[in-house]
XYZ file of C-alpha atoms in Angstrom:
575
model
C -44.994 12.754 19.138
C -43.043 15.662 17.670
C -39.587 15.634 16.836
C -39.996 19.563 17.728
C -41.317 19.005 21.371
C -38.295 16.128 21.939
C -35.867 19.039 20.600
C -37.131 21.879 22.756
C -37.434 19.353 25.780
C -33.299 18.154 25.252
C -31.970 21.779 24.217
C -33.186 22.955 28.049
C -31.639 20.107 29.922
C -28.309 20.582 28.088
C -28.526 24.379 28.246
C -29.106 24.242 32.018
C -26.535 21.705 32.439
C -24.303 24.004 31.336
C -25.615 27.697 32.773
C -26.009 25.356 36.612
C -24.215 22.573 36.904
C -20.626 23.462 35.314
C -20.475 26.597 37.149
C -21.022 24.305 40.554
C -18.570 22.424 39.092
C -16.090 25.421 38.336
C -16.707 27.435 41.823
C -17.056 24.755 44.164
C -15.167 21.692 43.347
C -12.840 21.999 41.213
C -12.076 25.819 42.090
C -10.826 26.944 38.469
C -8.820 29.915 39.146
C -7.692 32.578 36.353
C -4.275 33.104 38.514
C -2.707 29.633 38.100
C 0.069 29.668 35.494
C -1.318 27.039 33.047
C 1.064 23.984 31.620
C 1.072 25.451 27.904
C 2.727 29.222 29.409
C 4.876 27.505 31.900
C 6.025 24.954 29.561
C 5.649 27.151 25.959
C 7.627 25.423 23.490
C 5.389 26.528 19.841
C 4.983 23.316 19.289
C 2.521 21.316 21.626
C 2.774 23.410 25.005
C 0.921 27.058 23.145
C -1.625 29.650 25.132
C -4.560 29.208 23.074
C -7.441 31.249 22.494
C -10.112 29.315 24.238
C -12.725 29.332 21.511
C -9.999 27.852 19.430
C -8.956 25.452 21.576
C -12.742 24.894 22.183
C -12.704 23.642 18.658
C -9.506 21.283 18.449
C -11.130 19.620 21.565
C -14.735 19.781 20.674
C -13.929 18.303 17.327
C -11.193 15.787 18.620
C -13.561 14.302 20.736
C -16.288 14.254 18.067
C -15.372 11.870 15.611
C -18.396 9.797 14.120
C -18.984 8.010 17.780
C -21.450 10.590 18.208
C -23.785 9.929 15.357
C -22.842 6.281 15.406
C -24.008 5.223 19.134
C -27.462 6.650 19.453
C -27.808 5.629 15.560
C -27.674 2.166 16.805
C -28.958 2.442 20.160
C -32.361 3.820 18.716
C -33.032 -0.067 18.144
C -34.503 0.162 21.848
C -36.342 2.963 21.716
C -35.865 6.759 20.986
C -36.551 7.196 25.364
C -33.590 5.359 26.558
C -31.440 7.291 24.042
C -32.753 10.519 24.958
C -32.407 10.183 28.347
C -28.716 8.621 28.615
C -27.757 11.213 26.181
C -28.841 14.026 27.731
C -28.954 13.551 31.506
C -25.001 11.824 30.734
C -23.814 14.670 28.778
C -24.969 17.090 31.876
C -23.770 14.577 35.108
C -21.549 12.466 33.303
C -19.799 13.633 30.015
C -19.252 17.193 31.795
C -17.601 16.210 34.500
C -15.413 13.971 33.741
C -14.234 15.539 30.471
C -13.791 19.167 32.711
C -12.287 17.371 35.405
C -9.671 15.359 33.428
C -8.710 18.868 31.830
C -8.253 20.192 35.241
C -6.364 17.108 36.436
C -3.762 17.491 33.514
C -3.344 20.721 34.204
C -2.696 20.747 38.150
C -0.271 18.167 36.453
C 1.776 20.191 33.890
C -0.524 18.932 31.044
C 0.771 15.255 31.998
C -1.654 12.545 30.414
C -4.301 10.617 31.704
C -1.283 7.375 32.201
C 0.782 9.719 33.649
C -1.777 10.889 36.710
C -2.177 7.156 36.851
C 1.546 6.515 37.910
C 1.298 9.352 40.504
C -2.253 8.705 41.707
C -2.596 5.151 41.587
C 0.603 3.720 41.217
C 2.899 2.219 38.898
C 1.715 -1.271 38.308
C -1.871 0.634 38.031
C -0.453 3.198 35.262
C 1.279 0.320 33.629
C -2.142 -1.658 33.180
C -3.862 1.738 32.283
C -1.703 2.097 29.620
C -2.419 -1.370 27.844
C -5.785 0.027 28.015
C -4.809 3.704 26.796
C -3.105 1.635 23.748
C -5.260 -0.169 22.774
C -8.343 2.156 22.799
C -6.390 4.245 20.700
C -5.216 2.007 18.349
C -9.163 0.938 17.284
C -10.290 4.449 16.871
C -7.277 5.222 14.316
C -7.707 1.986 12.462
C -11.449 2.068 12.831
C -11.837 5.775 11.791
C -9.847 5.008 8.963
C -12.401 2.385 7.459
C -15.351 4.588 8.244
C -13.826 7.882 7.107
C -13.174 5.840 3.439
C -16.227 4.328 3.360
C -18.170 7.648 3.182
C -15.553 8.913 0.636
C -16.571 6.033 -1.302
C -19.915 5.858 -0.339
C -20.541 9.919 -0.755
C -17.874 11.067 -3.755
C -19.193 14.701 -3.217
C -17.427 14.480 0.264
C -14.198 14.318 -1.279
C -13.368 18.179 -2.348
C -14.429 19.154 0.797
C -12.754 16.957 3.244
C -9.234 17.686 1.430
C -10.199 21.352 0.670
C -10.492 22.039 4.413
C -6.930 21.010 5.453
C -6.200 24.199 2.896
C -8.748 25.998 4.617
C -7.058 25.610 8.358
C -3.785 26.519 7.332
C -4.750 29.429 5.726
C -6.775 30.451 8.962
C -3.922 29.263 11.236
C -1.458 31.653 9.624
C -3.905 34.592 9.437
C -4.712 33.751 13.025
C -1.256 32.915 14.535
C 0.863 35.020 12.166
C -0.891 37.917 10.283
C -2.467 38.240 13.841
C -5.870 39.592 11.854
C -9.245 39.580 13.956
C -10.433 36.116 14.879
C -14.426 36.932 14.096
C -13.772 37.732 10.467
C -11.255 35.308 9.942
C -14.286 32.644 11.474
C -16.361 33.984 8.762
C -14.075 34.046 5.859
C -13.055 30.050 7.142
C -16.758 29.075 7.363
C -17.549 30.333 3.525
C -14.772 28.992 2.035
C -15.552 25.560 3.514
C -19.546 25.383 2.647
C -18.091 26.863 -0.909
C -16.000 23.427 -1.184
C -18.984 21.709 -0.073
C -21.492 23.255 -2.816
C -18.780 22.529 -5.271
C -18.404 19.246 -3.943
C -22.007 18.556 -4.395
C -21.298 19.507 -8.475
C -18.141 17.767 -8.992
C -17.836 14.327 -7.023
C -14.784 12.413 -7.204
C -14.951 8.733 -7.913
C -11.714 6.900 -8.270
C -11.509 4.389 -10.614
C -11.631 0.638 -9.364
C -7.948 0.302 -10.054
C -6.014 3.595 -9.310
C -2.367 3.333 -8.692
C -2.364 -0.465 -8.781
C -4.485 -0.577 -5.587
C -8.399 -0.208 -5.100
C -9.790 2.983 -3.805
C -10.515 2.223 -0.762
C -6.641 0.767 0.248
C -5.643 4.471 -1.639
C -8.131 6.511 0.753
C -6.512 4.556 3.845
C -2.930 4.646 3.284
C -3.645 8.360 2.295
C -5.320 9.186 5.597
C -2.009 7.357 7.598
C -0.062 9.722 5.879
C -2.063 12.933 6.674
C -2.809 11.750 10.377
C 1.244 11.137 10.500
C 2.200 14.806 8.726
C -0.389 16.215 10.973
C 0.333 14.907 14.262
C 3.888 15.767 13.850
C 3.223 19.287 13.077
C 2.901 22.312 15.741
C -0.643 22.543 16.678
C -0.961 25.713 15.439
C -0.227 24.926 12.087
C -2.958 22.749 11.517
C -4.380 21.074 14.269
C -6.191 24.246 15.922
C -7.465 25.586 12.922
C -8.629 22.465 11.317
C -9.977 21.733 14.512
C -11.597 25.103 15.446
C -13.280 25.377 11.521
C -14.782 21.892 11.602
C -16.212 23.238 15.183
C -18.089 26.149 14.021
C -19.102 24.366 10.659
C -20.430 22.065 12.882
C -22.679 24.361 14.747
C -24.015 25.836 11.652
C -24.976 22.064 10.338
C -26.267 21.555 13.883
C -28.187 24.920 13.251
C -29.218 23.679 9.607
C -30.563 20.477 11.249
C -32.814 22.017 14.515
C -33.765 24.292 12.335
C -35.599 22.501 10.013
C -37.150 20.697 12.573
C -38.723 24.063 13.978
C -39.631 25.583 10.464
C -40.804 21.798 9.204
C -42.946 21.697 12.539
C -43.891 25.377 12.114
C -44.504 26.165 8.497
C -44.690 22.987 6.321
C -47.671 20.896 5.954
C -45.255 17.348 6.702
C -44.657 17.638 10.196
C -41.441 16.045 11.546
C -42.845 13.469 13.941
C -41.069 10.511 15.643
C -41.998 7.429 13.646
C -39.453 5.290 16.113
C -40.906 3.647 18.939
C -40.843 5.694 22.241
C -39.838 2.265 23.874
C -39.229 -0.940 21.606
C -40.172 -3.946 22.909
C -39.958 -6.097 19.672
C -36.068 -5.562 18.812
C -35.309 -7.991 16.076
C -33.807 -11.225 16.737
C -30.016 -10.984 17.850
C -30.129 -7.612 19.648
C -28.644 -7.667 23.174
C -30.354 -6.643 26.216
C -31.137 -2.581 26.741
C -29.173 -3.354 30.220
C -25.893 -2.852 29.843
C -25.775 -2.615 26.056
C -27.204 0.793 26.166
C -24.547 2.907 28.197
C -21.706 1.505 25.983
C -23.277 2.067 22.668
C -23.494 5.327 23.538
C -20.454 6.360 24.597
C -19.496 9.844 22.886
C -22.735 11.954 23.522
C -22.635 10.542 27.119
C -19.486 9.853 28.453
C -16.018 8.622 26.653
C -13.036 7.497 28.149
C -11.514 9.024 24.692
C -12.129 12.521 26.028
C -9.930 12.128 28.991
C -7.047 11.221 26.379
C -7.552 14.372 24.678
C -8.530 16.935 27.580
C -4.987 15.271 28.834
C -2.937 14.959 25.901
C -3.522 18.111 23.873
C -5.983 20.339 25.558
C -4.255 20.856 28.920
C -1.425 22.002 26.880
C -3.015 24.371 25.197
C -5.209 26.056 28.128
C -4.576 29.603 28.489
C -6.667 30.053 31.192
C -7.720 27.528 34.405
C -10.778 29.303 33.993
C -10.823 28.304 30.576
C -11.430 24.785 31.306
C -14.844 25.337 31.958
C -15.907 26.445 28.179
C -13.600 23.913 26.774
C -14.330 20.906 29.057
C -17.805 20.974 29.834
C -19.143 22.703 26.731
C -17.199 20.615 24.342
C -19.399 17.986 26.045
C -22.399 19.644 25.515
C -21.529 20.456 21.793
C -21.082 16.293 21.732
C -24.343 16.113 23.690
C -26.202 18.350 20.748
C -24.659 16.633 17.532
C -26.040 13.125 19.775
C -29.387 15.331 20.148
C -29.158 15.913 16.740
C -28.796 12.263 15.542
C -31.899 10.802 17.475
C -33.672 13.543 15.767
C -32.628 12.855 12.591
C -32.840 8.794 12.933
C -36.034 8.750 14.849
C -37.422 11.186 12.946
C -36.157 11.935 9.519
C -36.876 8.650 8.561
C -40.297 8.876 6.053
C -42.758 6.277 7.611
C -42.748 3.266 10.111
C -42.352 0.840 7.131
C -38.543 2.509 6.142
C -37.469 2.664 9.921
C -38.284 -1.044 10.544
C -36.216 -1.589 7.345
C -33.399 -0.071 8.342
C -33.412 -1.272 11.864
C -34.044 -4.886 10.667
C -31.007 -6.388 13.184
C -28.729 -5.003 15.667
C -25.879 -2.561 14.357
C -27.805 -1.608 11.445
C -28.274 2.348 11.129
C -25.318 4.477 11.996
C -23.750 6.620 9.746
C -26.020 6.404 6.871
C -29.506 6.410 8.771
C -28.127 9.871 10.501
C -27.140 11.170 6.626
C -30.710 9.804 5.175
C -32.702 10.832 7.713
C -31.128 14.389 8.350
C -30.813 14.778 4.784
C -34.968 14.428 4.459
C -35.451 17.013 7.306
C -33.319 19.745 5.704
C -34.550 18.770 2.391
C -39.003 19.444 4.214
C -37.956 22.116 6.601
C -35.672 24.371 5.012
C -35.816 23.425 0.945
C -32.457 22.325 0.633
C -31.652 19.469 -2.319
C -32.006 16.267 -1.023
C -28.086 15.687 -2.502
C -26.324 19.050 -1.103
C -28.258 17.868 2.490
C -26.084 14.675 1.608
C -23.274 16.285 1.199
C -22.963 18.759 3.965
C -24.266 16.112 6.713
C -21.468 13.669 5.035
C -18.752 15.963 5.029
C -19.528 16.529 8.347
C -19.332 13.128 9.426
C -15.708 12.729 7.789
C -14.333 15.897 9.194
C -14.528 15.079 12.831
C -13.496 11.610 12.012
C -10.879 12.805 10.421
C -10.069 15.318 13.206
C -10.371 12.737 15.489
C -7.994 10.288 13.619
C -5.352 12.624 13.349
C -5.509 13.317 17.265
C -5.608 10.082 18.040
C -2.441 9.198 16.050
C -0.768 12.345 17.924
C -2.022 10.728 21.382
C -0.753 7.238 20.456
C 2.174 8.614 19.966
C 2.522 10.622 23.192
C 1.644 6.930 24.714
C 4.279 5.018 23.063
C 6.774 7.556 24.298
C 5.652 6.831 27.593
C 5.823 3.283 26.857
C 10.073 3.308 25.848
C 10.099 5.878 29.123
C 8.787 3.282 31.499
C 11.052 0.524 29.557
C 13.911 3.106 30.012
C 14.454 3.525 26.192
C 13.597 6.973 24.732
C 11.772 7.215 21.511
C 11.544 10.547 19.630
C 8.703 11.545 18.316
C 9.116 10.747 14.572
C 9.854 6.813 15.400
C 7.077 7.327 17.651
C 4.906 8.139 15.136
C 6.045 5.789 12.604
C 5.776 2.933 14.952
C 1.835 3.701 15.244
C 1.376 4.275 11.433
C 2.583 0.975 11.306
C 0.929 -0.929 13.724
C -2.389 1.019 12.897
C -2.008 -0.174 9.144
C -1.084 -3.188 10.191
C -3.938 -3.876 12.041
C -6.169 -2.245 9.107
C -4.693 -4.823 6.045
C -4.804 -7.548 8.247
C -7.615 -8.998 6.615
C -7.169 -7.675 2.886
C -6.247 -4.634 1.610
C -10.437 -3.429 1.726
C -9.507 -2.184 5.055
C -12.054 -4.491 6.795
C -8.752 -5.652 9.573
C -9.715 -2.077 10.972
C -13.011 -2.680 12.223
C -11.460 -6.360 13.892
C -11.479 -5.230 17.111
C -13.945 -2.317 17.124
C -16.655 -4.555 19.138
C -14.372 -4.455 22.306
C -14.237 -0.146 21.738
C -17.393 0.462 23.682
C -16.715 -1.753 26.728
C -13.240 -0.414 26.539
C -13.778 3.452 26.109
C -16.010 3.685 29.147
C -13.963 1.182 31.670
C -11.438 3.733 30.973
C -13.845 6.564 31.586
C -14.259 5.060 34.943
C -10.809 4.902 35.852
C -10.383 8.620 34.376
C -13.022 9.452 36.881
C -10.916 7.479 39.892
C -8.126 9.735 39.268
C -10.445 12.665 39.719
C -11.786 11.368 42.451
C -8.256 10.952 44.640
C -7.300 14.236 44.097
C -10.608 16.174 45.605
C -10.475 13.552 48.422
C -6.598 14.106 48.684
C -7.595 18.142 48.489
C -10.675 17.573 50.784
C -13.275 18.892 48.458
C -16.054 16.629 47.647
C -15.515 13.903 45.606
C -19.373 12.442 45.049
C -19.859 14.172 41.589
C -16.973 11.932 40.301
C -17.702 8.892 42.503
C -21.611 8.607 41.642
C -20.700 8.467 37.602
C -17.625 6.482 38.052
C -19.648 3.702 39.892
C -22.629 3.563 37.268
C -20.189 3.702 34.357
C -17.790 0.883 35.578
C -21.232 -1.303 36.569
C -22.131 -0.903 33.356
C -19.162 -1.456 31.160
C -17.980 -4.331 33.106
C -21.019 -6.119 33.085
C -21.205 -5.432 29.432
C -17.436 -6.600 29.293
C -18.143 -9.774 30.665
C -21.263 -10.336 28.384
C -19.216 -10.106 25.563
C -16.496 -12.406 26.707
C -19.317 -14.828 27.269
C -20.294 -14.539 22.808
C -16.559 -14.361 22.127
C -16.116 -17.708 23.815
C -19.561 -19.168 21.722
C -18.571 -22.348 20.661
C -20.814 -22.348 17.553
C -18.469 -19.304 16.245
C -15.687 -18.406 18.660
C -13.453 -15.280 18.014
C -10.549 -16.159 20.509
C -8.432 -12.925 19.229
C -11.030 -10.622 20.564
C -11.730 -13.300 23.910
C -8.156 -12.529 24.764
C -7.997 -8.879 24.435
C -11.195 -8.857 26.274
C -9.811 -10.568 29.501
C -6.517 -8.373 29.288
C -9.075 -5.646 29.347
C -10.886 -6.971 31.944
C -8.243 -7.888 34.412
C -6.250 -5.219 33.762
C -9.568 -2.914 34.430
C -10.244 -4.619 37.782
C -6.468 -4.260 38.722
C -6.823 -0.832 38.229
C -9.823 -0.187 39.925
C -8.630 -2.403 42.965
C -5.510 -0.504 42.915
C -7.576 3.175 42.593
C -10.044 1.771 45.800
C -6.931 1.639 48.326
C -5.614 5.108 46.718
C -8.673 6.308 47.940
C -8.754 4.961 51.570
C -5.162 6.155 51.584
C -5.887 9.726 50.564
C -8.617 9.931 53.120
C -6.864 8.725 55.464
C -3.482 10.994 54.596
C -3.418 14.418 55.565
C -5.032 17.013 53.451
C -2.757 18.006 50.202
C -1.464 21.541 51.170
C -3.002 24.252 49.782
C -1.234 25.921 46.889
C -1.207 29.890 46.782
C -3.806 30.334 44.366
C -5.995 28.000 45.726
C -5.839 29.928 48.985
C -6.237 33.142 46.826
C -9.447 31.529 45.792
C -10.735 30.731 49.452
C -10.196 34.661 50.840
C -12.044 36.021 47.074
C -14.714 33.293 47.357
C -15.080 34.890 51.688
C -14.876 38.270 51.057
């Protein structure tokens, strides 16, 4: 089959998700109205609380909620088949991934841009939001620590990265100050910003950096992580403005013109070259190597960004909702920094599935379970811009590398911000206050901690990534619960949260439970991760026991008074 027909086919479905179903969404459930005084102008403070253009803000939250999960999960999940990847991530992106990431943005904001463990305490309960944050914590803390390793191991792996990736924090503050400060035109500055960066990469390409194997009495990888943990502290501490938006809102448009790079020599390879791109995956693979769990559940929590991600409820309520200048806003920045994930996720099937030169080298690759990510997306992408559009196999590299380690980056640095936010909340519930700068050293250290645990390589980061996917999308369920109780507590209709939040907690759950099963192996137990995975688990079906009688109870209550706007909506929306 052709990769160009599979492209064509996924680009509609996204597209109309977004033209349809998000205005549904907007107009008739969740009622976004351009009147309501937003969190970040009734709470302004310059720092985190600041009106935000929204196609900047589009880009801190876009690329926040990024990372490498995208590429990673359907780089893996291809094992089964380029079908079941397709579908999940495009049909989740549209009924999943939009909603919920939209909706928790609206939730935070009805809220005064209070987090996702926050709404828990008021929607669910106390003992609820306590559990929720145990959950919230520990999510956090494996993307941070996990992002880390990956984010060094292409630095390593890729030395022409390594210009680039440090060359763009220069880049963002440069556009944040002509943006914020000089107050100059956002389209040219978006220009200026997007040429300077692919300049660093071109030059990156001709000058990589390789550290030596001994460089400041520690090996390069331990100098790339503790470096990172630094920048994600500096960064997170920093008004948004500063850095955060920019950085954010560059790596979002440099994005799309990658993305751009990438479909586009698909169309021009299938158009005008000789080598077609065609899919040299199996459309359904029914002879997965030995080892590699069952499609069912394994599927919908591999693929967790580029579907749906508990991660993007942290973000859409940690940072975004303080940022929104507009209700109306939430719309573009919610749902359509879902579909951006859904099209880098597009993007990676199409570049795994079929980038990759012949049957022979994809078998290779995906020889066991796991194998792919990262690397497949780079090699395979890498071949299609190389056939469609002439560029060097190496720059191809290069820009789909620095990519990669920009919205990890991105990602890590929000994260740490986020973890911090929740450890406040923590010393707030234990009736101690902790400002932000202990805050944030507190998660440095427990995040590098948790990195060196198991030498200074870095491998301690990746120690508990194999609970992230069960963990990211329980919490995605219980994201979805809180959406839920407040259109049932508003009377609007709730189904369009309640449908995904049943499939998604089905599925996680059962996956959760799986995996507690090959923790507890006696031929090679792992009794760290069998613990974490029943506090995950029973604090997940606390929770959701917990959200279950919230919802009787709210539709059973009387209906949540109107506020003013909303009742400004209802006369527009008759007349």
């Amino acid at each position: 089959m052709s990769s160009l027909v599979l492209m064509l086919v996924g680009l509609a479905i996204l597209i109309l998700g977004y033209v349809l179903y998000s205005k549904f969404l907007a107009r008739r459930v969740f009622k976004l109205n351009e009147d309501f005084k937003t969190p970040a102008h009734e709470l302004e403070d310059g720092v985190d609380y600041v009106p935000t253009n929204k196609f900047i803000l589009w880009g801190h939250h876009f690329t926040s909620v990024a990372g490498a999960a995208p590429i990673v999960g359907p780089a893996v999940a291809i094992i089964w088949g380029w079908l079941p990847a397709f579908l999940w991530v495009t049909f989740g992106t549209v009924f999943f991934a939009g909603m919920h990431d939209l909706g928790s943005l609206w939730a935070s904001t009805r809220n005064k841009g209070r987090s996702i463990g926050s709404l828990a305490a008021r929607y669910i309960g106390k003992r609820g939001a306590a559990l929720f944050l145990v959950v919230i914590f520990l999510l956090l803390l494996m993307v941070i620590a996990a992002f880390a390793v990956v984010i060094t191991g292409l630095l390593v792996g890729t030395p022409s990265s390594v210009i680039p990736t440090w060359g763009a924090i220069g880049v963002a503050l440069l556009v944040g100050v002509a943006v914020y400060k000089l107050k100059w035109p956002l389209v040219p500055v978006t220009v200026v910003g997007v040429v300077a960066l692919y300049s660093l990469i071109v030059l990156g390409d001709q000058v990589p950096v390789i550290l030596p194997d001994d460089f400041l009495g520690i090996g390069p990888a331990s100098f790339w992580i503790i470096t990172l943990f630094v920048y994600g502290a500096i960064a997170s501490l920093l008004p948004v403005w500063i850095l955060l938006q920019p950085r954010d809102y560059i790596n979002g448009v440099q994005l799309f013109v990658g993305l751009a790079l990438l479909y586009g020599a698909v169309l021009i390879g299938a158009l005008f070259t000789a080598s077609k791109p065609e899919l040299v995956a199996p459309m359904w693979n029914t002879d997965v190597p030995a080892g590699t769990p069952s499609l069912v559940p394994l599927l919908f929590v591999t693929i967790a960004c580029g579907a749906i991600s508990g991660f993007h409820g942290m973000v859409s309520s940690g940072t975004s909702s303080k940022q929104l200048d507009k209700e109306t806003d939430a719309r573009f920045v919610g749902y359509f920094g879902a579909v951006g994930e859904g099209l880098l996720s597009l993007g990676t099937i199409l570049a795994v599935a079929g980038g990759i030169g012949s049957v022979a080298r994809w078998e290779e690759i995906y020889a066991n379970f796991g194998a792919g990510g990262v690397n497949a997306f780079v090699e395979g992408g890498g071949a299609l811009m190389e056939n469609g559009i002439g560029l060097p196999a190496s720059l191809s590299a290069t820009v789909l590398a620095t990519m990669a380690v920009l919205f990890a980056a991105t990602t890590m640095d929000t994260g740490i911000r986020l973890l911090r936010f929740v450890v406040q909340e923590i010393g707030d519930a234990a009736k101690f206050k902790i400002n932000k700068v202990w805050a944030t050293l507190i998660v440095v250290a427990v995040g590098l901690g948790l990195t060196f645990s198991q030498g200074l390589d870095g491998d301690g980061g990746l120690r508990i990534w194999p609970l992230f996917g069960t963990t990211n999308q329980l919490l995605a369920s219980l994201t979805l619960s809180i959406i839920a109780i407040m259109l049932i507590r508003k009377r609007r209709n709730p189904l369009p949260a309640l449908l995904p939040l049943v499939l998604v907690f089905v599925m996680s759950f059962w996956a959760a439970l799986e995996q507690l099963i090959t923790f507890a192996d006696p031929a090679n137990p792992d009794w760290l991760l069998f613990v974490l995975d029943v506090v995950i688990i029973v604090s997940s079906i606390w929770v959701a026991v917990e959200a279950f009688i919230a919802m009787r109870k709210a539709g059973r209550d009387d209906p949540e008074p109107a506020d003013a706007d909303e009742r400004l909506v209802a006369v527009r929306e008759d007349l």
